[in-house]
XYZ file of C-alpha atoms in Angstrom:
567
model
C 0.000 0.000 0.000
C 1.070 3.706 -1.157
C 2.053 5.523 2.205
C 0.089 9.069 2.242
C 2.941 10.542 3.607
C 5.079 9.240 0.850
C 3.152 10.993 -1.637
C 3.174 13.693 0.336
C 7.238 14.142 0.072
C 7.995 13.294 -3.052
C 5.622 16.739 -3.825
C 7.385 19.104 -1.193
C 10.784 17.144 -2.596
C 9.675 18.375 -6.675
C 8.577 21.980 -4.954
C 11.965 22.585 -3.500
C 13.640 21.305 -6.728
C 11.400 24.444 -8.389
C 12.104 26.611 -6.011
C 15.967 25.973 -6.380
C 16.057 25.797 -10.306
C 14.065 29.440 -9.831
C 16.884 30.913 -7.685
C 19.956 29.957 -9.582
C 17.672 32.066 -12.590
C 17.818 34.567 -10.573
C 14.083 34.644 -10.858
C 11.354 35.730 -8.066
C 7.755 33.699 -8.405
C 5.709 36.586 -10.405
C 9.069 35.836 -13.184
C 7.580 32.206 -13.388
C 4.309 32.961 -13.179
C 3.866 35.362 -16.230
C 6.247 33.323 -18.338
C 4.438 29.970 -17.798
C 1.049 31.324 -18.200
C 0.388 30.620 -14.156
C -0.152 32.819 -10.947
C 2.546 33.964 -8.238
C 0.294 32.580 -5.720
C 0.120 28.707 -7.672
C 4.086 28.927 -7.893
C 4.440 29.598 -4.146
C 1.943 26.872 -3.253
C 3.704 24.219 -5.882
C 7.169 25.472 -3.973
C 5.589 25.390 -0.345
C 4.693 21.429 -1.924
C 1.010 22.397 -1.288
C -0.236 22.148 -4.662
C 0.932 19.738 -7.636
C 0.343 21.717 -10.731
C -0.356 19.761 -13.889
C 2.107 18.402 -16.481
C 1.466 21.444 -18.824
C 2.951 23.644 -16.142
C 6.103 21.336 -15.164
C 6.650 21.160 -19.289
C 6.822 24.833 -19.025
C 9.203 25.409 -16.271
C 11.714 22.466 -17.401
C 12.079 25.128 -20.603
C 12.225 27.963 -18.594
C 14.850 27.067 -16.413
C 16.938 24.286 -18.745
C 16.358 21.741 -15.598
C 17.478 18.965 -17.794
C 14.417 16.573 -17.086
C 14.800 17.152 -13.323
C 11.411 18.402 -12.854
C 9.582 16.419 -15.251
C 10.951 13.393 -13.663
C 10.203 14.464 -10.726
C 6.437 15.056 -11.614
C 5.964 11.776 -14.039
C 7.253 9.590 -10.576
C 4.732 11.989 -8.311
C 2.110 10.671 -10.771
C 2.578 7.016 -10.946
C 2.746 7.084 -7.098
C -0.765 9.011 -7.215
C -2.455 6.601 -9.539
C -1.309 3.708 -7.673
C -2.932 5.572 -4.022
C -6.300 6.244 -6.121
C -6.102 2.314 -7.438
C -5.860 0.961 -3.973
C -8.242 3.238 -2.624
C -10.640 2.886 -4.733
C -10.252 -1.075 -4.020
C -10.521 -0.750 -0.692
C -13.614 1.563 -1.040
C -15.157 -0.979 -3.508
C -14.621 -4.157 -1.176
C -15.626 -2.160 1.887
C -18.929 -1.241 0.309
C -19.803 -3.959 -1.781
C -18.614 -7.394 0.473
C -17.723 -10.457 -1.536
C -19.442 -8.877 -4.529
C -16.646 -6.064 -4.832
C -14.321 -8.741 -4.765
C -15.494 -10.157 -7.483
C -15.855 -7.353 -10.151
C -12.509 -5.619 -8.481
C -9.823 -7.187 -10.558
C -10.218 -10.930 -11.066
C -7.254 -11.359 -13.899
C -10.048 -14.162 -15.516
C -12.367 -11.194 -16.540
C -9.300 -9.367 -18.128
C -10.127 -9.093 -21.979
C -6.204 -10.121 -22.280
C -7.499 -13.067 -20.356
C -10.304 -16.085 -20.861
C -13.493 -14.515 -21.879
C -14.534 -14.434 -19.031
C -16.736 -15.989 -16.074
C -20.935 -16.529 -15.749
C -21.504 -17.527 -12.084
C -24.639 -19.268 -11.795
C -27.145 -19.239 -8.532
C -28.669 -16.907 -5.977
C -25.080 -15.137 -4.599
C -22.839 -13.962 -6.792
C -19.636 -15.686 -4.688
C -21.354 -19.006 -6.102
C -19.042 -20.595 -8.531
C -19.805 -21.230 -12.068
C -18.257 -22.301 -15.539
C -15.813 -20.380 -17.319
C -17.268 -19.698 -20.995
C -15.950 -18.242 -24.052
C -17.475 -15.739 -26.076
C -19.211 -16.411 -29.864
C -18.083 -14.977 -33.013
C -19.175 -11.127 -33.081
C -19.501 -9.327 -36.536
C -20.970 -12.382 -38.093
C -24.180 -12.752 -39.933
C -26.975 -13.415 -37.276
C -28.596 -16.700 -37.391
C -25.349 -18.442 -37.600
C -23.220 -19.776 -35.133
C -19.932 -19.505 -34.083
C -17.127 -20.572 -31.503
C -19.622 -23.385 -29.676
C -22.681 -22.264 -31.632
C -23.708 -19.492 -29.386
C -26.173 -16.734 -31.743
C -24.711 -13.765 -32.949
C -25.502 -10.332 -30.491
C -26.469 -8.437 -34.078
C -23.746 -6.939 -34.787
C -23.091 -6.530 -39.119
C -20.451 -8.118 -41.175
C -18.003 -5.144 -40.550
C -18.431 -3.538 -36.820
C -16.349 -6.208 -35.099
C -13.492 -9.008 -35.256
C -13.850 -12.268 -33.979
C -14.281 -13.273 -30.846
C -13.669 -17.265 -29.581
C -12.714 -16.887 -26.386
C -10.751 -13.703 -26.924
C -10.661 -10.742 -28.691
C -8.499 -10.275 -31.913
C -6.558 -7.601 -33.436
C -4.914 -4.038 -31.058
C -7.700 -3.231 -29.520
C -7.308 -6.915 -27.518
C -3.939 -5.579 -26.870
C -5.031 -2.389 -25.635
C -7.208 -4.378 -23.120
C -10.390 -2.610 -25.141
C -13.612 -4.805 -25.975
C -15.262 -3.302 -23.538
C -19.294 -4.469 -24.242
C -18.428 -7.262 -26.391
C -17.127 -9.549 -23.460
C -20.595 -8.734 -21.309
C -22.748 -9.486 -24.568
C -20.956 -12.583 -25.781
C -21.285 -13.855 -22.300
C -24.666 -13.327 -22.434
C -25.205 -15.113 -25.132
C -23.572 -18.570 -23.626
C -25.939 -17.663 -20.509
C -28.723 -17.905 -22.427
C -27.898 -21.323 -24.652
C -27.918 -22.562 -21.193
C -31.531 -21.854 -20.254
C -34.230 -24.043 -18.623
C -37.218 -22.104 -19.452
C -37.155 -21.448 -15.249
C -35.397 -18.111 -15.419
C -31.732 -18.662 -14.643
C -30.103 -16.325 -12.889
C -26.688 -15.568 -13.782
C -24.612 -12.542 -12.253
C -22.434 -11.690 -15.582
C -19.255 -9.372 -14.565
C -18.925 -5.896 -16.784
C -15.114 -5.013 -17.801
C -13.696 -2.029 -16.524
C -12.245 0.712 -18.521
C -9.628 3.692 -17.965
C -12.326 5.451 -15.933
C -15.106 3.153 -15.213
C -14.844 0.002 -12.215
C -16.027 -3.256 -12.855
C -19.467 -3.314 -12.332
C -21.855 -6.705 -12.402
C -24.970 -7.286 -13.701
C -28.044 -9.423 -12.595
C -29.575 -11.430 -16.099
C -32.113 -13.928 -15.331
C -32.864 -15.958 -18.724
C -35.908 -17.384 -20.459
C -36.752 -18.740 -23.641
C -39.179 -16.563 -26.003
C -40.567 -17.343 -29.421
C -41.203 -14.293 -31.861
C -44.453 -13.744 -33.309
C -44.036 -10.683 -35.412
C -42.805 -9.507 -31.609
C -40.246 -11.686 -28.916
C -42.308 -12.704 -26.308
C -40.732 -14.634 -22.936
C -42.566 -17.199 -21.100
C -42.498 -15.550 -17.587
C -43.498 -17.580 -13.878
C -45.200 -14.937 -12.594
C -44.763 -16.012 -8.636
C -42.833 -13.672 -7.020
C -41.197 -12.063 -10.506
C -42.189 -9.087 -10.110
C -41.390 -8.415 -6.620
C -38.185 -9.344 -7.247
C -37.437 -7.000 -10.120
C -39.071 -4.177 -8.542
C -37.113 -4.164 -5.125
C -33.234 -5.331 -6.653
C -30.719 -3.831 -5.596
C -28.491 -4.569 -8.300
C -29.375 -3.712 -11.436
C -31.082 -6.396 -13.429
C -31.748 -7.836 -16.859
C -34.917 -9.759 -18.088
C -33.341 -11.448 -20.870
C -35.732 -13.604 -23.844
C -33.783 -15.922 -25.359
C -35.039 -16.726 -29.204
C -33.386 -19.727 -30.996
C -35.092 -20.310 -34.140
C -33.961 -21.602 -37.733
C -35.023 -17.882 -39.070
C -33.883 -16.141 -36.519
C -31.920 -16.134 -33.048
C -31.014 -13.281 -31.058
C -31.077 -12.515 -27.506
C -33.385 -9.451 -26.413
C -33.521 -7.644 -22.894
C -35.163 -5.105 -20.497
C -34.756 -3.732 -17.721
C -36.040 -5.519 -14.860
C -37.885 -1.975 -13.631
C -39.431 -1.855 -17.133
C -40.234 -5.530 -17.370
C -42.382 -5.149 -13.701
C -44.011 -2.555 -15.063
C -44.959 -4.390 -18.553
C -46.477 -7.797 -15.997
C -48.108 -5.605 -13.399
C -52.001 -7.263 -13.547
C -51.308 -10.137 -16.069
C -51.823 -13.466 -15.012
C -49.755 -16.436 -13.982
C -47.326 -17.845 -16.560
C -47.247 -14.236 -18.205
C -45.841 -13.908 -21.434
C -43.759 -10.712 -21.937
C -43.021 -8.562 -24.647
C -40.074 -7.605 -25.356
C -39.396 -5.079 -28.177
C -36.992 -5.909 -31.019
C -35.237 -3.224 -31.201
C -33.803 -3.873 -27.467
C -31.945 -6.794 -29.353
C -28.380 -6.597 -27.235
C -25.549 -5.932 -29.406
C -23.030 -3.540 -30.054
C -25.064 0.072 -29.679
C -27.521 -1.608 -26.734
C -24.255 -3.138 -24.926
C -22.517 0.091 -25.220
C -25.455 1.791 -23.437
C -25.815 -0.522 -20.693
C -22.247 -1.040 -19.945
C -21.526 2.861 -19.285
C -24.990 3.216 -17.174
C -24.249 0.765 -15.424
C -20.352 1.945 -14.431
C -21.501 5.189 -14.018
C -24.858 4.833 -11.987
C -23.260 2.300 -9.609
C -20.508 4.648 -8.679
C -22.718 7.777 -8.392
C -25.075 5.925 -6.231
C -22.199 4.794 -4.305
C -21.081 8.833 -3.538
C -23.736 10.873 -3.951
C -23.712 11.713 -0.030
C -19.658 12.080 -0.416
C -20.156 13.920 -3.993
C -22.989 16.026 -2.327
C -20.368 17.153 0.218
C -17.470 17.793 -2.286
C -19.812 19.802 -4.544
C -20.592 22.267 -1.388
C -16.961 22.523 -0.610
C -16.528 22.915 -4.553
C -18.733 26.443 -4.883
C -16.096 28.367 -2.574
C -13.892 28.158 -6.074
C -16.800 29.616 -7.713
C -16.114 33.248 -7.317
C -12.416 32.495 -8.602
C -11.722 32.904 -12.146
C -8.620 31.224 -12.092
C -8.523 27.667 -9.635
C -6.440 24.303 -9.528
C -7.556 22.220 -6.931
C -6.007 18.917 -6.482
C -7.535 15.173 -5.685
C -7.592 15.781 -2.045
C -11.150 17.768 -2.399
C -12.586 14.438 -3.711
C -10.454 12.445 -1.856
C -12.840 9.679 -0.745
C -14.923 9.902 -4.180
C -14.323 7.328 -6.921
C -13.037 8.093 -9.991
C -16.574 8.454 -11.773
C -17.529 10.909 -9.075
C -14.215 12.640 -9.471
C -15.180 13.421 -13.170
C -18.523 14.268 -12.581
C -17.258 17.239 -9.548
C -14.942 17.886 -12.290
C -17.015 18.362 -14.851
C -19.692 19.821 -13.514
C -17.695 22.840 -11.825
C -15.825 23.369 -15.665
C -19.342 23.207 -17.188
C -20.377 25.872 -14.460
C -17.507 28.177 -14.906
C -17.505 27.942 -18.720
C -20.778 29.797 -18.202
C -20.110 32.433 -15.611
C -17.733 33.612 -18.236
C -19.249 33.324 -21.688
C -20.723 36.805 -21.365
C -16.874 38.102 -21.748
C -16.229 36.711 -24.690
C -16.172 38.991 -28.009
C -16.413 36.950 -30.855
C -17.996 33.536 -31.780
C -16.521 31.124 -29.874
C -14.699 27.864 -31.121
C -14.550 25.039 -28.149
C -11.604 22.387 -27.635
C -12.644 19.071 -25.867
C -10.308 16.453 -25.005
C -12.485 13.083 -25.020
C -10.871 10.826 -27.548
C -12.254 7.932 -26.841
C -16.148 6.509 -26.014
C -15.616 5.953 -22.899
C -14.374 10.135 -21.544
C -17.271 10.749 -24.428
C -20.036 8.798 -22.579
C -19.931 11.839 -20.518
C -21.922 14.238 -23.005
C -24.680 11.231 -23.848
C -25.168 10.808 -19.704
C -24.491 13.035 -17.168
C -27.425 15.257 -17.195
C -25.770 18.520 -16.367
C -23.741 18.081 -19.765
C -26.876 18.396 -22.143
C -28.660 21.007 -20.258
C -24.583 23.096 -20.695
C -24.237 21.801 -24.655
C -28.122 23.441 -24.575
C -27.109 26.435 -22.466
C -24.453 27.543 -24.725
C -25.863 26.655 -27.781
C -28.752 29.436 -27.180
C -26.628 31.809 -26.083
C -24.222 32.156 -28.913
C -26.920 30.783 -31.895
C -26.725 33.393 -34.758
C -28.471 33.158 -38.217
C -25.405 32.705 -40.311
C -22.880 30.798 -37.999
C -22.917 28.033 -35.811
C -20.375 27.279 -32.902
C -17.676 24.704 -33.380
C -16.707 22.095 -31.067
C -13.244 20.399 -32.114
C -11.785 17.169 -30.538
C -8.509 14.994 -31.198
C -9.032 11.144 -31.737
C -5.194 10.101 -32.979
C -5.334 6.765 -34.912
C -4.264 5.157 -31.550
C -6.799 6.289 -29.574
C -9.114 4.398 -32.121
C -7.176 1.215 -32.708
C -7.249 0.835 -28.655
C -10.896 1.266 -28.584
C -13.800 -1.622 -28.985
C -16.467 -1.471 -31.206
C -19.020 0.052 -29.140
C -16.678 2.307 -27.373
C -16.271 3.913 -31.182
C -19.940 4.058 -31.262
C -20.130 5.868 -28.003
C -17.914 8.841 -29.368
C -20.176 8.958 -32.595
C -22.993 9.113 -30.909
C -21.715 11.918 -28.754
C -20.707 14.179 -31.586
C -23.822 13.396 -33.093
C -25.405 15.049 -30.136
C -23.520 17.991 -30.039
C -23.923 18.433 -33.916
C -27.955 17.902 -33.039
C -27.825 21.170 -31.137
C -26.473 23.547 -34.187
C -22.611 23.070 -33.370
C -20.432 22.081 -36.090
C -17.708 19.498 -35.025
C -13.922 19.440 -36.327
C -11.903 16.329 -35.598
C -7.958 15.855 -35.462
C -5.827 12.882 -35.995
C -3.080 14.317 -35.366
C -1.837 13.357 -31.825
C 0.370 16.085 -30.472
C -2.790 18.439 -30.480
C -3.937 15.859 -27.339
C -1.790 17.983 -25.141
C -4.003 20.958 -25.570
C -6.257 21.763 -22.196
C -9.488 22.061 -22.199
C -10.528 25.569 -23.847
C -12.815 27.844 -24.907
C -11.832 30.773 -27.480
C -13.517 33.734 -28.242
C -11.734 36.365 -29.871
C -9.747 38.741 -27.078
C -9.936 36.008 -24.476
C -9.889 32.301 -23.409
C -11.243 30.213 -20.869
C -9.824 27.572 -19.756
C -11.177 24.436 -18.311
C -9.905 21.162 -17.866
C -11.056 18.041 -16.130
C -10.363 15.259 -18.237
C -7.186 13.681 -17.981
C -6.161 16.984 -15.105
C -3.619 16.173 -12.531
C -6.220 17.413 -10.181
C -10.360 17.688 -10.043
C -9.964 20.917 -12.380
C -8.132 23.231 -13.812
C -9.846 26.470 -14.539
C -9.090 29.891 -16.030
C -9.771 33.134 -17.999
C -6.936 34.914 -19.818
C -6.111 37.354 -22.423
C -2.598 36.995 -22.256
C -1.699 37.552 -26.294
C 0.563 34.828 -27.299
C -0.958 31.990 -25.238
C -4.507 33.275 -27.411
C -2.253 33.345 -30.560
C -1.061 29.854 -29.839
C -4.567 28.280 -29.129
C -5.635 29.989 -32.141
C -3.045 28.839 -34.344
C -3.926 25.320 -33.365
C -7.525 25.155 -33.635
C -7.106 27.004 -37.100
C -5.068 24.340 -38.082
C -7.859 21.538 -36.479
C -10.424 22.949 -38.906
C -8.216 23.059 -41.940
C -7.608 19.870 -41.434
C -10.444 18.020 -40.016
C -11.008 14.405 -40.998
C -14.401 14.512 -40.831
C -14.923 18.334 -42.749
C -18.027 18.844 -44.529
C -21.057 21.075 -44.965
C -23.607 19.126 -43.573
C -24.043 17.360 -39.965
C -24.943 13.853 -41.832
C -21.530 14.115 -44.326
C -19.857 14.832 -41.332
C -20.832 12.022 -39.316
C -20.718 9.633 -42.181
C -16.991 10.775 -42.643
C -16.515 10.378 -38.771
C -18.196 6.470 -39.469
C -16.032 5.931 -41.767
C -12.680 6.885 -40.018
C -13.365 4.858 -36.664
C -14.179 2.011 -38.961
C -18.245 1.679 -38.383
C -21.187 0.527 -40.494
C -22.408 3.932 -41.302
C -25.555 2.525 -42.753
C -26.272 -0.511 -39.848
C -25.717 2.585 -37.470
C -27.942 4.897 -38.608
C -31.264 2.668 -39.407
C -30.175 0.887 -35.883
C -30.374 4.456 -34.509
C -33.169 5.560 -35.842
C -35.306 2.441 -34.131
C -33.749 3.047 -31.097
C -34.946 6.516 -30.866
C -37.965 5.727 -31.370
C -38.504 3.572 -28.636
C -35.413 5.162 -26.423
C -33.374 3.178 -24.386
C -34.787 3.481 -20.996
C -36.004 0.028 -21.873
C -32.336 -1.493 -21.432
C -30.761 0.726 -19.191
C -32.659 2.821 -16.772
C -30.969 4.765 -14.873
C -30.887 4.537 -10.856
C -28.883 7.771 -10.116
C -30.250 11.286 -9.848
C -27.540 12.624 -11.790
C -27.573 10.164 -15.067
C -29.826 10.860 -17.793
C -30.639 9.242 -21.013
C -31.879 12.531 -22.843
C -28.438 12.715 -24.417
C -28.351 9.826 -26.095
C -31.947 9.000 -27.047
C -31.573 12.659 -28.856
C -28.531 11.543 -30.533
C -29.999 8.404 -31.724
C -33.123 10.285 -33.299
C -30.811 12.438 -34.966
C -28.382 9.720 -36.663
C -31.595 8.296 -37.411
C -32.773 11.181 -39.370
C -29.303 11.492 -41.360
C -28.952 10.408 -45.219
């Protein structure tokens, strides 16, 4: 275990090192605050070794002074000793609240995508054992079978690579494959069936961000009749799905010569749908809740994210209060010890949230049009826009403010070819569907492959003056400020000028531009869009309601409906 106090050190140790390197310059604090783009006050503090500043400002000061990789080492080692505290903390949180069940989705090397499959385990308590069981073929015609003759999860020729067992290709190397080891898994659980609703708890993968969550999935066969239709016991169901306190799946099962899929709900919305129907109900399950690589992409992040909200929200709750004293600022780094005791999810949220808020206390300064720089570059930091809730009502927020009658806003990302050769299937179609939502609300996206433009914080520009905010991938919670210091605008300016000139995804209409997107993260831009368009239709509250006050589904049924829509 990472000793506190340790930590602690190694930052007052890197402060003095600053401090020193600043001296034999002959400089005073305000010299390396002006000429790193910082604040007199943030120097003393990162000197004093009461603040650790992020890696843009450490960058900055190894130039300043010629500290030849001193500092920078010094900050990269502060770092790895931080993640490894927040890993074991978060461990120990997880066990602590969570029993024998937090020991199971924690970090059991057999879930690892690198690893077997994965592991169903069958009974009542999820500590029971059960069979290991690899995964079907995924991205292969549905109806057939593959690996031991499990059905496909619907996913077209084209949107994934094999999967017997394990995952093929870099993304297996980057430990991505996020949804496809839940659904495959699922569909071995439900070969299995007895027609008396198996229960199953079926572990979900972690990501960068997200912990291993676990899922509930009690099977049953169904038939379709124009509709899929599972052959429920009603004793007791009902009750049971109504008062879980996991989150559950009522799975239907169909195995047919014409057609075999495997087709869930929620088990809220599932009580709801048997609530005065007799015994040995039959329940309907809508097609278009068939799980596969959109549906699993859903679930999985809902599920991360709800569990580990409702975990904090008394915690986050606090942390937000002690948050709004920073409000007032317009220039704030505050480190990991205000969310000390959240989880990482929670962390992002507070972080977020407050960058969201501050973004808007300061719009009203800006003098021209403003361009926004985000730094999600993957599906799984873009989940963010499709569900926390306080994201869509800021995309709407802004989008009125600045909406003119011959320009529209432009949000610009950077997704380097790495980024999307590390990333699954539906992690891909997680960061399509989240530009599609910001396109949905008038703003124009630009998109990057370049990878050194990944270094740039979080920003908005708007002629005269920039605000800064950055919370993704930030040494701390946040990293906030407003400045019109010239050549720090004339550098952000020069690279987002170059971002638009050289978007990979550049053209004059949203659809063109999400097709092109499609097309560069390697996706069936046709599959996706008629998938989408029945998906917002129905929305997918159906598969993956949330639990949490602070998750909402408004993002992404609206970006469905609108890929839907597209030509």
């Amino acid at each position: 275990m990472i000793d506190p106090e340790q930590i602690q050190e190694v930052r007052r140790a890197l402060g003095r090192r600053l401090a020193h390197r600043r001296r034999e310059h002959g400089l005073i604090q305000e010299d390396v605050a002006r000429q790193v783009h910082s604040t007199r006050s943030t120097v003393a503090n990162v000197e004093n070794g009461r603040q650790m500043a992020d890696r843009i400002f450490w960058l900055r000061c190894e130039t300043l002074l010629n500290a030849g990789g001193e500092l920078i080492t010094g900050y990269d080692r502060y770092q790895r000793l931080e993640l490894q505290r927040r890993a074991e903390r978060d461990e120990a949180a997880r066990r602590a609240r969570w029993g024998e069940l937090g020991r199971l989705t924690a970090g059991s090397p057999d879930l690892a995508l690198g690893g077997p499959a994965g592991s169903a385990t069958s009974g009542a308590g999820p500590a029971a054992a059960g069979p290991t069981v690899a995964g079907p073929a995924v991205g292969t015609p549905a109806g057939s079978g593959a690996g031991s003759g499990g059905p496909v999860l619907g996913a077209p020729p084209g949107l994934g690579g094999a999967v017997s067992g394990l995952p093929a290709g870099p993304a297996a190397e980057a430990g991505a494959g996020l949804v496809m080891a839940v659904t495959s898994l699922l569909a071995e659980v439900a070969q299995r069936s007895t027609g008396e609703g198996e229960t199953l708890t079926v572990p979900a993968p972690r990501g960068q961000y997200l912990p291993r969550t676990s899922l509930d999935v009690e099977v049953y066969p169904a038939v379709e009749e124009g509709r899929n239709l599972a052959t429920i016991p009603r004793p007791g169901a009902h009750r049971r799905w109504r008062r879980s306190l996991q989150r559950r799946l009522v799975v239907g099962h169909v195995d047919a010569p014409a057609h075999s899929g495997i087709f869930a709900l929620d088990s809220r919305q599932a009580c709801r749908r048997l609530v005065g129907v007799g015994e040995d109900s039959r329940l309907l399950i809508p097609r278009v809740y068939e799980l596969d690589a959109i549906t699993g992409a859903v679930l999985w992040a809902v599920a991360n994210l709800d569990q580990s909200l409702l975990l904090d929200d008394a915690r986050l709750d606090t942390s937000r209060i002690a948050a709004a004293q920073y409000a007032r600022l317009t220039r704030s780094a505050v480190s990991g010890e205000l969310a000390a005791e959240l989880d990482t999810v929670s962390r992002l949220w507070l972080g977020s949230a407050f960058c969201a808020d501050h973004i808007r206390r300061h719009c009203a300064s800006l003098t021209e049009l403003p361009v926004f720089w985000s730094r999600e570059q993957r599906g799984e930091e873009a989940s963010t826009w499709l569900f926390f809730g306080h994201k869509l009502r800021y995309l709407r927020t802004t989008a009125d403010r600045f909406a003119t009658a011959g320009q529209r806003m432009t949000r610009m990302f950077c997704v380097p070819p790495a980024a999307v050769r590390a990333s699954s299937v539906s992690e891909r179609i997680l960061l399509l569907l989240a530009v599609a939502l910001i396109e949905s609300l008038g703003t124009q996206t630009a998109i990057t492959d370049e990878p050194e433009y990944g270094t740039l914080p979080g920003v908005v520009l708007g002629g005269r003056r920039a605000i800064v905010a950055n919370w993704l991938r930030a040494d701390g919670v946040w990293h906030v400020d407003v400045t019109d210091h010239r050549p720090t605008l004339t550098d952000y300016r020069n690279a987002l000028g170059d971002v638009r000139a050289h978007s990979v995804i550049a053209a004059d209409k949203p659809g063109d531009r999400l097709r092109n997107l499609a097309e560069y993260l390697a996706l069936d831009w046709r599959w996706l869009r008629a998938r989408c368009a029945a998906l917002g239709e129905y929305g997918l509250a159906g598969i993956a309601e949330p639990r949490s006050r602070l998750i909402s589904l408004d993002g992404v049924d609206l970006a469905c409906r609108f890929v839907g829509t597209q030509r």
